[in-house]
JSON list of C-alpha atoms in Angstrom, two decimals:
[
{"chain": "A", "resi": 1, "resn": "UNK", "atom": "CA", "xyz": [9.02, 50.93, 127.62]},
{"chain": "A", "resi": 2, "resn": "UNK", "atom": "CA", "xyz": [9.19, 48.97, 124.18]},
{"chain": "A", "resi": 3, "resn": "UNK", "atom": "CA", "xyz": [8.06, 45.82, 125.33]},
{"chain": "A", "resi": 4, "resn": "UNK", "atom": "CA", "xyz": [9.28, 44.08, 122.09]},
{"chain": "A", "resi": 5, "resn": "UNK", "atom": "CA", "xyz": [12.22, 45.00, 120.03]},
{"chain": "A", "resi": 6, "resn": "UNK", "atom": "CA", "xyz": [12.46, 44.71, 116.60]},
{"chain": "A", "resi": 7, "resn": "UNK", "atom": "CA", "xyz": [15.44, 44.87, 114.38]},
{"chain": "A", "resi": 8, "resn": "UNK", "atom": "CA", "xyz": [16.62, 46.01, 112.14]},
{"chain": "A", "resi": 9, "resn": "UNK", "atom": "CA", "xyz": [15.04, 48.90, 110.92]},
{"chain": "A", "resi": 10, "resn": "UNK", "atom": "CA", "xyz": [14.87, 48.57, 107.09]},
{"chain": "A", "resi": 11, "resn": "UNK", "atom": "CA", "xyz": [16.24, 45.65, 104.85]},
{"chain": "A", "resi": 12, "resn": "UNK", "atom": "CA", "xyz": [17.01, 45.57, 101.39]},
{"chain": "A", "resi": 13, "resn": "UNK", "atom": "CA", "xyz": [16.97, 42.25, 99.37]},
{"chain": "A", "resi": 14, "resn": "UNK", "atom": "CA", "xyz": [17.37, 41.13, 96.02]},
{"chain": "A", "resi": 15, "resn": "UNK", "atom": "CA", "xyz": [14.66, 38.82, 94.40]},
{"chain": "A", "resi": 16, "resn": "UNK", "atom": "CA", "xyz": [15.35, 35.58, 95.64]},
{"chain": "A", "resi": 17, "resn": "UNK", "atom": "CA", "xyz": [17.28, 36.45, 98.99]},
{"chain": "A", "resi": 18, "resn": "UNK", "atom": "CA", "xyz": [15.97, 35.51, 102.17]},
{"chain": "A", "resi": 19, "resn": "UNK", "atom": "CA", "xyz": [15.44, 38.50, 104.69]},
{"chain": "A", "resi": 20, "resn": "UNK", "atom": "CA", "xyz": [15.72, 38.04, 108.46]},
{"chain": "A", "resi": 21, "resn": "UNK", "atom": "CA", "xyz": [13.71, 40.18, 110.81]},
{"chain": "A", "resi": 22, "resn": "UNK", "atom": "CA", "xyz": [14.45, 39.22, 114.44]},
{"chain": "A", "resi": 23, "resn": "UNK", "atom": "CA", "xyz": [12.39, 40.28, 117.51]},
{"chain": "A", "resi": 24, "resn": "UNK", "atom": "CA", "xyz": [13.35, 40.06, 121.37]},
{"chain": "A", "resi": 25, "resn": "UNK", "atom": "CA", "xyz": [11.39, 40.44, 124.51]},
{"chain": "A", "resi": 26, "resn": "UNK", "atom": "CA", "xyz": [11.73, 40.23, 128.24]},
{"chain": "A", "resi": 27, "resn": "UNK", "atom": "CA", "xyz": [8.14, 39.33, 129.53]},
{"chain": "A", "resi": 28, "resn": "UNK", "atom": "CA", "xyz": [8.00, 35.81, 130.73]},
{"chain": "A", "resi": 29, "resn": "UNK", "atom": "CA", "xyz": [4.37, 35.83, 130.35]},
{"chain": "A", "resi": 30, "resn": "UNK", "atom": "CA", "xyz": [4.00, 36.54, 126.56]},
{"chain": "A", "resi": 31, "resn": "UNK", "atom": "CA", "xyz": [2.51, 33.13, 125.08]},
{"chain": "A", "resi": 32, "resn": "UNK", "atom": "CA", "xyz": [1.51, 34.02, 122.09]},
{"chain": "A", "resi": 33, "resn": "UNK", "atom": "CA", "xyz": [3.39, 35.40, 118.87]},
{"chain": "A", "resi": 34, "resn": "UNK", "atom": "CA", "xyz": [2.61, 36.79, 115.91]},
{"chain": "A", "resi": 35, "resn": "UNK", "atom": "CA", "xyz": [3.63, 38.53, 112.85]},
{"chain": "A", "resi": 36, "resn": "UNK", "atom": "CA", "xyz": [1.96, 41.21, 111.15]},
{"chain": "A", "resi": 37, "resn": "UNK", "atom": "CA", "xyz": [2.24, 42.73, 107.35]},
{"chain": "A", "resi": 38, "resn": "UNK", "atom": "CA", "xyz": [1.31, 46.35, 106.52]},
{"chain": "A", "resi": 39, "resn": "UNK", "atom": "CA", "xyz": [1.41, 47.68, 103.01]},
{"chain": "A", "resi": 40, "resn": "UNK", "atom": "CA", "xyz": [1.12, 51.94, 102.86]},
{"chain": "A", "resi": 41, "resn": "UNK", "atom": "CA", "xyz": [-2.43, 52.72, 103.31]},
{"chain": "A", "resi": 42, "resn": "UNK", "atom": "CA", "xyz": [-3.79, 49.68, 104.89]},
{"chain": "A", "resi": 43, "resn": "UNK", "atom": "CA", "xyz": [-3.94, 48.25, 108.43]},
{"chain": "A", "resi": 44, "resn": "UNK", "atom": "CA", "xyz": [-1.62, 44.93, 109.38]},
{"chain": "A", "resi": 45, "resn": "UNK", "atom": "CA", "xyz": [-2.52, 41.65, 108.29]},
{"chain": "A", "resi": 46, "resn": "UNK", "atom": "CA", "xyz": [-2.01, 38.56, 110.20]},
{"chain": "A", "resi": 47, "resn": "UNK", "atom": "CA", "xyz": [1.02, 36.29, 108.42]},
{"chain": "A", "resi": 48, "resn": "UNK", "atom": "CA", "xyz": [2.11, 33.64, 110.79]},
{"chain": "A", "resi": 49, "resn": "UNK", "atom": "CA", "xyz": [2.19, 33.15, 114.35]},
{"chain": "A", "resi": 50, "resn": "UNK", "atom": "CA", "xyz": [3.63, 30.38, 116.66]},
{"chain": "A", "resi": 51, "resn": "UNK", "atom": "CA", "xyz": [3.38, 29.52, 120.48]},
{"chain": "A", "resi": 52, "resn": "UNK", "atom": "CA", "xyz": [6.16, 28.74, 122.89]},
{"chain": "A", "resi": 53, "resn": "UNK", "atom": "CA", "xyz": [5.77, 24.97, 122.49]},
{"chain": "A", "resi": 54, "resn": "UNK", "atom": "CA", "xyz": [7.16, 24.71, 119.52]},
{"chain": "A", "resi": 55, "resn": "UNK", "atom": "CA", "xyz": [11.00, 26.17, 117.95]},
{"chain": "A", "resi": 56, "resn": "UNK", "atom": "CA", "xyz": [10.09, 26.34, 114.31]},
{"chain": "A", "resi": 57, "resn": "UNK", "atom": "CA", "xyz": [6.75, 27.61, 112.31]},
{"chain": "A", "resi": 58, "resn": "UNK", "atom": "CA", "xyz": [6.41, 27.16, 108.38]},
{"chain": "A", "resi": 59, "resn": "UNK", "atom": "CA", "xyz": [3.74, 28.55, 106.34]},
{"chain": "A", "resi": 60, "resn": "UNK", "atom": "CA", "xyz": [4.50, 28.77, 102.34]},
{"chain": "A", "resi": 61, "resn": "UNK", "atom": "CA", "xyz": [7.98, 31.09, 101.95]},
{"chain": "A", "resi": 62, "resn": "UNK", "atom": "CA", "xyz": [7.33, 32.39, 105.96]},
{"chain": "A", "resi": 63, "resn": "UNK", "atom": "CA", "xyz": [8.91, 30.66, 108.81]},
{"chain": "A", "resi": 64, "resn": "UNK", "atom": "CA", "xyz": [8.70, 31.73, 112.13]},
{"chain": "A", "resi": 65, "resn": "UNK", "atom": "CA", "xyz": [12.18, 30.54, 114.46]},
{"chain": "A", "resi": 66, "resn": "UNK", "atom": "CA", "xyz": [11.39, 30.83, 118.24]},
{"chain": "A", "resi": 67, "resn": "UNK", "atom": "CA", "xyz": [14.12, 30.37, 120.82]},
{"chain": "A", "resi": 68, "resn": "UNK", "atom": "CA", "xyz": [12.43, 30.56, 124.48]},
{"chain": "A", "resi": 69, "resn": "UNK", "atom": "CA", "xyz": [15.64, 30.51, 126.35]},
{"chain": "A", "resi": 70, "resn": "UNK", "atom": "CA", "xyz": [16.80, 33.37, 124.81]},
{"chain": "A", "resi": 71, "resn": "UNK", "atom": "CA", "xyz": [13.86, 35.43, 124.50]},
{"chain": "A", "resi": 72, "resn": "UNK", "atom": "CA", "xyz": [13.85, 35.54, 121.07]},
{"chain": "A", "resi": 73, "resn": "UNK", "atom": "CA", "xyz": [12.09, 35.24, 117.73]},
{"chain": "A", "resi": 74, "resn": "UNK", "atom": "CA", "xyz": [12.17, 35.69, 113.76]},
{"chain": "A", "resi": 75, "resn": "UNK", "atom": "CA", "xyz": [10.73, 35.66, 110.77]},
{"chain": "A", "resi": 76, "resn": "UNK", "atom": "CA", "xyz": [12.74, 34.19, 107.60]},
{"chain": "A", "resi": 77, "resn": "UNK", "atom": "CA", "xyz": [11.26, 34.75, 104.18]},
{"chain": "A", "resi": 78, "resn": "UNK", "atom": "CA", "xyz": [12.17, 32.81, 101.87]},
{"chain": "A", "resi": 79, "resn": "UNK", "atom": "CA", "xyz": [13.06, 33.35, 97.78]},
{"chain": "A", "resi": 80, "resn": "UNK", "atom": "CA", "xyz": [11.67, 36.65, 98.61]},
{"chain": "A", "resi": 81, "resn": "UNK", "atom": "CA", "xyz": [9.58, 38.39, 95.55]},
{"chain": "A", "resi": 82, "resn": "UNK", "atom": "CA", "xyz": [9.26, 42.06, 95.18]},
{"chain": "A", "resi": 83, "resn": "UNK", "atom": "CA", "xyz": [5.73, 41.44, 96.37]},
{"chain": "A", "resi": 84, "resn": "UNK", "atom": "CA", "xyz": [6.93, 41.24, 99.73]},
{"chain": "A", "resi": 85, "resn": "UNK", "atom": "CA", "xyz": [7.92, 44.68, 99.92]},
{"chain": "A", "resi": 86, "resn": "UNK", "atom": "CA", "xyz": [6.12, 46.11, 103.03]},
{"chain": "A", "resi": 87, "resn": "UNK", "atom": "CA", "xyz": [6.61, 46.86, 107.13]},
{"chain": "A", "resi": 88, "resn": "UNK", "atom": "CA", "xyz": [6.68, 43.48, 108.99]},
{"chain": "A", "resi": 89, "resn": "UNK", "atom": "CA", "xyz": [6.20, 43.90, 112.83]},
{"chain": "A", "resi": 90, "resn": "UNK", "atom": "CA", "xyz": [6.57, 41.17, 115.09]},
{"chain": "A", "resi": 91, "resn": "UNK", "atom": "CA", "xyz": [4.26, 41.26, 118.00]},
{"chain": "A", "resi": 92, "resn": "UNK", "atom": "CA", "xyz": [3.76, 39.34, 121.68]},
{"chain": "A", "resi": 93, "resn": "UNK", "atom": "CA", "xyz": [0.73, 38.72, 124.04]},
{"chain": "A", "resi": 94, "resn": "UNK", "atom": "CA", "xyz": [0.39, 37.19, 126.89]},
{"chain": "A", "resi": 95, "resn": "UNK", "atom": "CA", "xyz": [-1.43, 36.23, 130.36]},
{"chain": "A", "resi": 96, "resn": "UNK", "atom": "CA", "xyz": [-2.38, 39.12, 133.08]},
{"chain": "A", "resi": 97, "resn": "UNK", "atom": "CA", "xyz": [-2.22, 42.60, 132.39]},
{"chain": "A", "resi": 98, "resn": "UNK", "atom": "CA", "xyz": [-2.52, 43.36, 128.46]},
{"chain": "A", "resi": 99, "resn": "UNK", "atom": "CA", "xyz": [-3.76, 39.57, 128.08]},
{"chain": "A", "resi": 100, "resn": "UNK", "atom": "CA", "xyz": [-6.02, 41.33, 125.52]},
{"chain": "A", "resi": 101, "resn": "UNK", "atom": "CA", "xyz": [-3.93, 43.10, 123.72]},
{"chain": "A", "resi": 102, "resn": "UNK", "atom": "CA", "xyz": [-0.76, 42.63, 121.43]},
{"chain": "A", "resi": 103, "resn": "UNK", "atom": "CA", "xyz": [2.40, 44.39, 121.81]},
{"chain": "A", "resi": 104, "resn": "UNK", "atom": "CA", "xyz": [3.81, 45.59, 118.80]},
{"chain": "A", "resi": 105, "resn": "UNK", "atom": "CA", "xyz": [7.38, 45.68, 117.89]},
{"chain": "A", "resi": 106, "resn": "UNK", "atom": "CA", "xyz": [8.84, 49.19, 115.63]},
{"chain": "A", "resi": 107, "resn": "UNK", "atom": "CA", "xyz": [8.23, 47.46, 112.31]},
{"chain": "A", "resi": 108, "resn": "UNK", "atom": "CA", "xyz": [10.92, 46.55, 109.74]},
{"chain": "A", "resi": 109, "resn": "UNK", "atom": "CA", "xyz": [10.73, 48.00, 106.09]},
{"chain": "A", "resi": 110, "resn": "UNK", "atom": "CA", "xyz": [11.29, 45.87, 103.66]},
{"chain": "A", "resi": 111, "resn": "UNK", "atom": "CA", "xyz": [12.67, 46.00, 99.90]},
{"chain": "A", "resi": 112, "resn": "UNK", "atom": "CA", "xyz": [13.07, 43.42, 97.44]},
{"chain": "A", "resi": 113, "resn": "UNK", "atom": "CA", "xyz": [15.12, 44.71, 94.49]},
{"chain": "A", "resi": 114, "resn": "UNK", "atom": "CA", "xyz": [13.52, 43.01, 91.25]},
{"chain": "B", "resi": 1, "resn": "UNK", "atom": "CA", "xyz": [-16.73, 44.17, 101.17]},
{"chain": "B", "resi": 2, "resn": "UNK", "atom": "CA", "xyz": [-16.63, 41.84, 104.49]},
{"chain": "B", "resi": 3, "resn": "UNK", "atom": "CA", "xyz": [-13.80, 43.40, 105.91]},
{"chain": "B", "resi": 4, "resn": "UNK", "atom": "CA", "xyz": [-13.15, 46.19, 109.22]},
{"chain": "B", "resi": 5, "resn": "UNK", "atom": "CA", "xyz": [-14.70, 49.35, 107.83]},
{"chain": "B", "resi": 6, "resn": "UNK", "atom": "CA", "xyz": [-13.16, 52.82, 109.18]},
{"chain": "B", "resi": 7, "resn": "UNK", "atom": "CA", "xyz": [-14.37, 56.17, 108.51]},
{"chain": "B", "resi": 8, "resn": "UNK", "atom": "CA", "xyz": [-13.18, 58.62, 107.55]},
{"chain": "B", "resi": 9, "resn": "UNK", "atom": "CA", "xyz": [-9.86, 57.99, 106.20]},
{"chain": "B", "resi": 10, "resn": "UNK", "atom": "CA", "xyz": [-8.90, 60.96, 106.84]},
{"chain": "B", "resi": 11, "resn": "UNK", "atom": "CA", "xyz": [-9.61, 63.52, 109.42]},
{"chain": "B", "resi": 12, "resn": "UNK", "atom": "CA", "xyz": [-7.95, 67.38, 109.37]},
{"chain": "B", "resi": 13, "resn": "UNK", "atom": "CA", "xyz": [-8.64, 69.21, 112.35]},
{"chain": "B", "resi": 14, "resn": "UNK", "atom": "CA", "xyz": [-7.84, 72.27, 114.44]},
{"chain": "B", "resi": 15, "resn": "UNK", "atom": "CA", "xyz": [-6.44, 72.38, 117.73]},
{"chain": "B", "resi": 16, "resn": "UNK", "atom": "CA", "xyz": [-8.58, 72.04, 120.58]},
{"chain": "B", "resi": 17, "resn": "UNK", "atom": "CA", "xyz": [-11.47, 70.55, 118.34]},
{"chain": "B", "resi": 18, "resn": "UNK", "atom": "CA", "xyz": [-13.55, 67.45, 118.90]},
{"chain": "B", "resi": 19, "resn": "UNK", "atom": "CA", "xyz": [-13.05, 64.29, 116.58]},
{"chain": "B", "resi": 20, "resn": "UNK", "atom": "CA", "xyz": [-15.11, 61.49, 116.41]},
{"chain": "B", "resi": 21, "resn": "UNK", "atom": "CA", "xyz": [-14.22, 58.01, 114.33]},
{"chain": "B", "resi": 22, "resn": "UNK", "atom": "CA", "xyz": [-16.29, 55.11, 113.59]},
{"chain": "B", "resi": 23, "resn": "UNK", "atom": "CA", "xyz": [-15.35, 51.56, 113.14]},
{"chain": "B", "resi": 24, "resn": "UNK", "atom": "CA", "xyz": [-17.98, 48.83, 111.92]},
{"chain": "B", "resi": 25, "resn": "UNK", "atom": "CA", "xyz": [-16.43, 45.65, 112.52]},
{"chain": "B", "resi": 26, "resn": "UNK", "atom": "CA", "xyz": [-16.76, 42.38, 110.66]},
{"chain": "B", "resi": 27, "resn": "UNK", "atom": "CA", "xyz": [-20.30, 41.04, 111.17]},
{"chain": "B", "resi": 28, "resn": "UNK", "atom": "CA", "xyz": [-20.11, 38.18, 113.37]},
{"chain": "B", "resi": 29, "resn": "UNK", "atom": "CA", "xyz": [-17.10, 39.09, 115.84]},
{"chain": "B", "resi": 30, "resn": "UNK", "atom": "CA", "xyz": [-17.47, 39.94, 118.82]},
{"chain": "B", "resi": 31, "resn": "UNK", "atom": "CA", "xyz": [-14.17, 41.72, 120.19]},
{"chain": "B", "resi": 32, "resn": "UNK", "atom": "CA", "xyz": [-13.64, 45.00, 118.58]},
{"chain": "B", "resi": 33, "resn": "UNK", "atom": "CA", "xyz": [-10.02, 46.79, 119.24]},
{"chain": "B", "resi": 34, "resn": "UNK", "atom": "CA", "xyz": [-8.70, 50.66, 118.62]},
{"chain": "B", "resi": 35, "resn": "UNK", "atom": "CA", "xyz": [-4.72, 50.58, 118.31]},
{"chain": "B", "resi": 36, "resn": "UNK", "atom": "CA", "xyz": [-2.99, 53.95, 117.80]},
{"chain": "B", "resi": 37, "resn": "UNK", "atom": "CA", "xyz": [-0.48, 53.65, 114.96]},
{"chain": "B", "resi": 38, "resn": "UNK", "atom": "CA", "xyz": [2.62, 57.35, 114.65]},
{"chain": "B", "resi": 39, "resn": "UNK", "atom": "CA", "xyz": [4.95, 56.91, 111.73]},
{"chain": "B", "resi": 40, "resn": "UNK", "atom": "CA", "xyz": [7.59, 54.55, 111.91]},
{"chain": "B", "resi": 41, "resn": "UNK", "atom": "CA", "xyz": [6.17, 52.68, 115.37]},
{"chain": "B", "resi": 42, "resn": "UNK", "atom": "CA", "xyz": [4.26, 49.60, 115.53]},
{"chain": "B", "resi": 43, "resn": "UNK", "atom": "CA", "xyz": [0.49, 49.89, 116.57]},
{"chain": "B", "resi": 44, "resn": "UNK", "atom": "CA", "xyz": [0.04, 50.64, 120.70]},
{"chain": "B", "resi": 45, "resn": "UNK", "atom": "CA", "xyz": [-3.03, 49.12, 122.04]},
{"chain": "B", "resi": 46, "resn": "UNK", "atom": "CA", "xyz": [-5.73, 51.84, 123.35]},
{"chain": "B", "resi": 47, "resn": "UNK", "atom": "CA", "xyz": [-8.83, 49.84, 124.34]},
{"chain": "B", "resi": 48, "resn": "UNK", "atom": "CA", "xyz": [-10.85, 46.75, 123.84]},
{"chain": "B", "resi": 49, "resn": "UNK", "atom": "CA", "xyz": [-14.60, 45.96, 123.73]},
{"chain": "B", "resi": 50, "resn": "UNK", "atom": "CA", "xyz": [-16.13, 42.45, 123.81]},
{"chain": "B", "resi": 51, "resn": "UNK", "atom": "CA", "xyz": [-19.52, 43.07, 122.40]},
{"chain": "B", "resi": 52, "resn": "UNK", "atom": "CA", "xyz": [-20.89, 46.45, 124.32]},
{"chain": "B", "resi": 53, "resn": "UNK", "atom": "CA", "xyz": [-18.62, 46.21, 127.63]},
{"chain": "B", "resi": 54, "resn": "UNK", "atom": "CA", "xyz": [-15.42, 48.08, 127.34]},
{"chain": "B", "resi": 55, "resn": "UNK", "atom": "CA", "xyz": [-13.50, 45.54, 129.43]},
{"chain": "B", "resi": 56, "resn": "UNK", "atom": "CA", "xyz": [-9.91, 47.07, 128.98]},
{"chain": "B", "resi": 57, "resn": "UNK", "atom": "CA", "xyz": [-8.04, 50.21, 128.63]},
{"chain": "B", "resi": 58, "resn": "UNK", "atom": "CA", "xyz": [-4.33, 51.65, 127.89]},
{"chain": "B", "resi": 59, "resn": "UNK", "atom": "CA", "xyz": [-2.91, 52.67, 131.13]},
{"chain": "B", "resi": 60, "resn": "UNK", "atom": "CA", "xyz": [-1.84, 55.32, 128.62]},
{"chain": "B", "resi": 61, "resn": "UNK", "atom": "CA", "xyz": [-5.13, 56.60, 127.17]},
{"chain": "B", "resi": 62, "resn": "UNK", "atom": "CA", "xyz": [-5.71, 60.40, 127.93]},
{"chain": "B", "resi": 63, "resn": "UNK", "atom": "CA", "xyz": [-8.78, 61.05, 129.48]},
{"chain": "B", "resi": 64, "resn": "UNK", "atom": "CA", "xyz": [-10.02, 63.34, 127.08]},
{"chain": "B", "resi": 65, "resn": "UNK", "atom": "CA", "xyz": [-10.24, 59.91, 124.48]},
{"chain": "B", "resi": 66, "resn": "UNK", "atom": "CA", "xyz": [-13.48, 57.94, 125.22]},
{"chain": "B", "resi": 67, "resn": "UNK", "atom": "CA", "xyz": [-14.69, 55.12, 122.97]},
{"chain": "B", "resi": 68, "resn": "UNK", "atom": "CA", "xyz": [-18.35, 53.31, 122.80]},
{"chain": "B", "resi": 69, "resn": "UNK", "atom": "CA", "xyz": [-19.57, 50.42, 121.60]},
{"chain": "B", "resi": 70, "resn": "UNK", "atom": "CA", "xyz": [-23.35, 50.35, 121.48]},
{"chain": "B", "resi": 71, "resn": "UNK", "atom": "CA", "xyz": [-25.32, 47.36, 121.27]},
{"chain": "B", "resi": 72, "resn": "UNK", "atom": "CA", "xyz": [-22.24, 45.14, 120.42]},
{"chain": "B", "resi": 73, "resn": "UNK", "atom": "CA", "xyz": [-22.38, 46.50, 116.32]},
{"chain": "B", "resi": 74, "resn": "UNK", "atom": "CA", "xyz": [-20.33, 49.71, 115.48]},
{"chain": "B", "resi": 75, "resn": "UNK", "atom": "CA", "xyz": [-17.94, 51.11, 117.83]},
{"chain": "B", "resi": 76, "resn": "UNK", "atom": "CA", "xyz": [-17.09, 54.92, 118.09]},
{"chain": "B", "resi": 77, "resn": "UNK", "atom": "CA", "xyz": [-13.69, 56.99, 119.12]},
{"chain": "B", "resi": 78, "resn": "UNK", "atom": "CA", "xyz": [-13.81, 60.32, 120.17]},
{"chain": "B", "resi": 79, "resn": "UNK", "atom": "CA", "xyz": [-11.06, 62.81, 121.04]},
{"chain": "B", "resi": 80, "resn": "UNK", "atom": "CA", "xyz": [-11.71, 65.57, 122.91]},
{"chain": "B", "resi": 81, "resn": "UNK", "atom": "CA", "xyz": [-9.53, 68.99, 122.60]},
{"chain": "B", "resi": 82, "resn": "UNK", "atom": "CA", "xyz": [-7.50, 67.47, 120.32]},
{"chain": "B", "resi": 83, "resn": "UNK", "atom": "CA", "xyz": [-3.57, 68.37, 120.77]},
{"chain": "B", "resi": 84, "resn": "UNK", "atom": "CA", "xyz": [-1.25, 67.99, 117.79]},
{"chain": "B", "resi": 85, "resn": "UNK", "atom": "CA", "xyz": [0.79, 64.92, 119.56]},
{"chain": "B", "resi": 86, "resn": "UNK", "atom": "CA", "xyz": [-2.57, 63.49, 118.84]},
{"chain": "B", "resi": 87, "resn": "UNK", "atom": "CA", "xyz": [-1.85, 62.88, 115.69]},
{"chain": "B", "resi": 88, "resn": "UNK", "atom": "CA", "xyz": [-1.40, 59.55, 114.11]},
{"chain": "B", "resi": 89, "resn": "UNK", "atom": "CA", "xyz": [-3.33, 56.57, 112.25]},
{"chain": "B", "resi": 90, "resn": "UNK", "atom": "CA", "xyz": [-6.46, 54.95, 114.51]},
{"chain": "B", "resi": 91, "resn": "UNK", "atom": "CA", "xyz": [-6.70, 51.57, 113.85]},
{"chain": "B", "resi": 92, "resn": "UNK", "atom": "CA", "xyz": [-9.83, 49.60, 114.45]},
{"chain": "B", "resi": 93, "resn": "UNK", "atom": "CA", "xyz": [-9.63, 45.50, 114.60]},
{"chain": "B", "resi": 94, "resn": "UNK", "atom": "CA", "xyz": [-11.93, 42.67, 115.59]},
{"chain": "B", "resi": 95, "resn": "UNK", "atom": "CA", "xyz": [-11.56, 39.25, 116.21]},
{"chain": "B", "resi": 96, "resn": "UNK", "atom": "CA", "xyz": [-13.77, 36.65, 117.39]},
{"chain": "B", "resi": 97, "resn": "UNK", "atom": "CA", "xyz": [-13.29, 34.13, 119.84]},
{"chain": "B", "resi": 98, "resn": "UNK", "atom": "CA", "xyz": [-11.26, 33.87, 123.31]},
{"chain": "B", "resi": 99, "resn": "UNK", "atom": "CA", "xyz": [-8.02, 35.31, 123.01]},
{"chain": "B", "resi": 100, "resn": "UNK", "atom": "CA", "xyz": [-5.14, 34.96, 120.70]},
{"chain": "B", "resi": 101, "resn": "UNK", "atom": "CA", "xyz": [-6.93, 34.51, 118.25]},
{"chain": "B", "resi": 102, "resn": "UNK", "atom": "CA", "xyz": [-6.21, 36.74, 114.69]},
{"chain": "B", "resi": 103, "resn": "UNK", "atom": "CA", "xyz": [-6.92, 40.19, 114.38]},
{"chain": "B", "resi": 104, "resn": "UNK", "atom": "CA", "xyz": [-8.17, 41.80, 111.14]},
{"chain": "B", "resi": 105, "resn": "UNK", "atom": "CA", "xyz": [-7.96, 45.57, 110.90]},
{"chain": "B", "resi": 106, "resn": "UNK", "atom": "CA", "xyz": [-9.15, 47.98, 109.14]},
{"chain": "B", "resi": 107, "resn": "UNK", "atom": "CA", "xyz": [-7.19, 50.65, 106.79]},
{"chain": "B", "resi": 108, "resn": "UNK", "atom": "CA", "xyz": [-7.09, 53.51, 109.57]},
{"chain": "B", "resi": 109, "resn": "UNK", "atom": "CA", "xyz": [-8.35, 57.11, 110.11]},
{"chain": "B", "resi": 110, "resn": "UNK", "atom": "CA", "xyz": [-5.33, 59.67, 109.43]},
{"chain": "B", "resi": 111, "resn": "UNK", "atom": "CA", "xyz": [-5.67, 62.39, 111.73]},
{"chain": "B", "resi": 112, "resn": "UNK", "atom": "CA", "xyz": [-4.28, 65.34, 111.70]},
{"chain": "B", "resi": 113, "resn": "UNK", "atom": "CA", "xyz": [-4.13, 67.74, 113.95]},
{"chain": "B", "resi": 114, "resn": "UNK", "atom": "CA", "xyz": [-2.69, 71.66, 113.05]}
]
């Protein structure tokens, strides 16, 4: 059971654009929410992560929107560089069982078109 | 290099053969992690050390995978008659600190298994 669900798939942007990867998940006690970036050949890397206090998360281009009512979260890059071309995966943790681990969502592959 | 060291980066084996990874995490945390990573999935937790005790484990983790940690330094990973849905990318992280806190992972052992 895919405990967080990640869409879509793939995304192809121009330089410039600003991709949306959105994320969804059912477990109440998930407190915690991060998102990861993986280039081939090399493990995720932390990018930004928010709590459920708080509906909106900036760092540089990255912004995190979180909507507890709905379950919901994504990531927004903005004026998005070919850089940026990787697999983002949103991910969840929480209280109780699996407090010490994250969940990981499929991953999103990403292309920004120079 | 300060970072999560894995070796080897790659790992060919036979059916029914014993593998054995090693992760050396970054000095001064104290949580070590091994995440199981097939292509085009997000990582799925396995297990999780805080210094020498293995305090958690997948409810999904074979018995025939066993992991150490010995004196709170390296950590270890060992498959046992490996089977060929065994294959994917082992992922070693650490953190340090309480909980939610950020992971930083190492670049993976490939293993394949023919």
């Amino acid at each position: 059971q895919q405990q967080v669900k990640q869409s879509p798939q793939s995304l192809i942007v121009q330089k410039g654009g600003i991709p949306i990867i959105n994320c969804a998940y059912e477990n109440t006690a998930f407190d915690y929410f991060p998102w990861y970036q993986q280039f081939p050949g090399k493990g995720p890397a932390l990018l930004i992560a928010i709590r459920p206090d708080v509906s909106e998360k900036k760092e540089g281009r990255f912004t995190i929107s979180f909507n507890k009512s709905a379950k919901q979260f994504s990531l927004h890059i903005m004026d998005s560089q070919p850089g940026d071309s990787a697999t983002y995966f949103c991910a969840a943790q929480g209280r109780g069982y699996g407090a010490n681990n994250l969940f990981f969502g499929t991953g999103t592959r990403l292309t920004v078109i120079p | 290099d300060t970072g999560v060291s894995q070796n080897p980066r790659h790992k060919i084996t036979k059916r029914g053969q014993n593998v054995t990874f090693r992760c050396d995490p970054i000095s001064e945390h104290n949580r070590l992690y091994w995440y199981r990573q097939t292509l085009g999935q997000g990582p799925e937790f396995l297990t999780y050390f805080q210094n020498e005790a293995q305090l958690e484990k997948s409810r999904l983790l074979s018995d025939r995978f066993s992991a150490e940690r010995p004196k709170g330094s390296f950590s270890t990973l060992e498959i046992q008659r490996t089977e060929q849905g065994d294959s994917a990318m082992y992922l070693c992280a650490s953190s340090v600190g309480q909980g939610n806190e950020k992971l930083f992972f190492g670049s993976g052992t490939q293993l394949s298994v023919l």
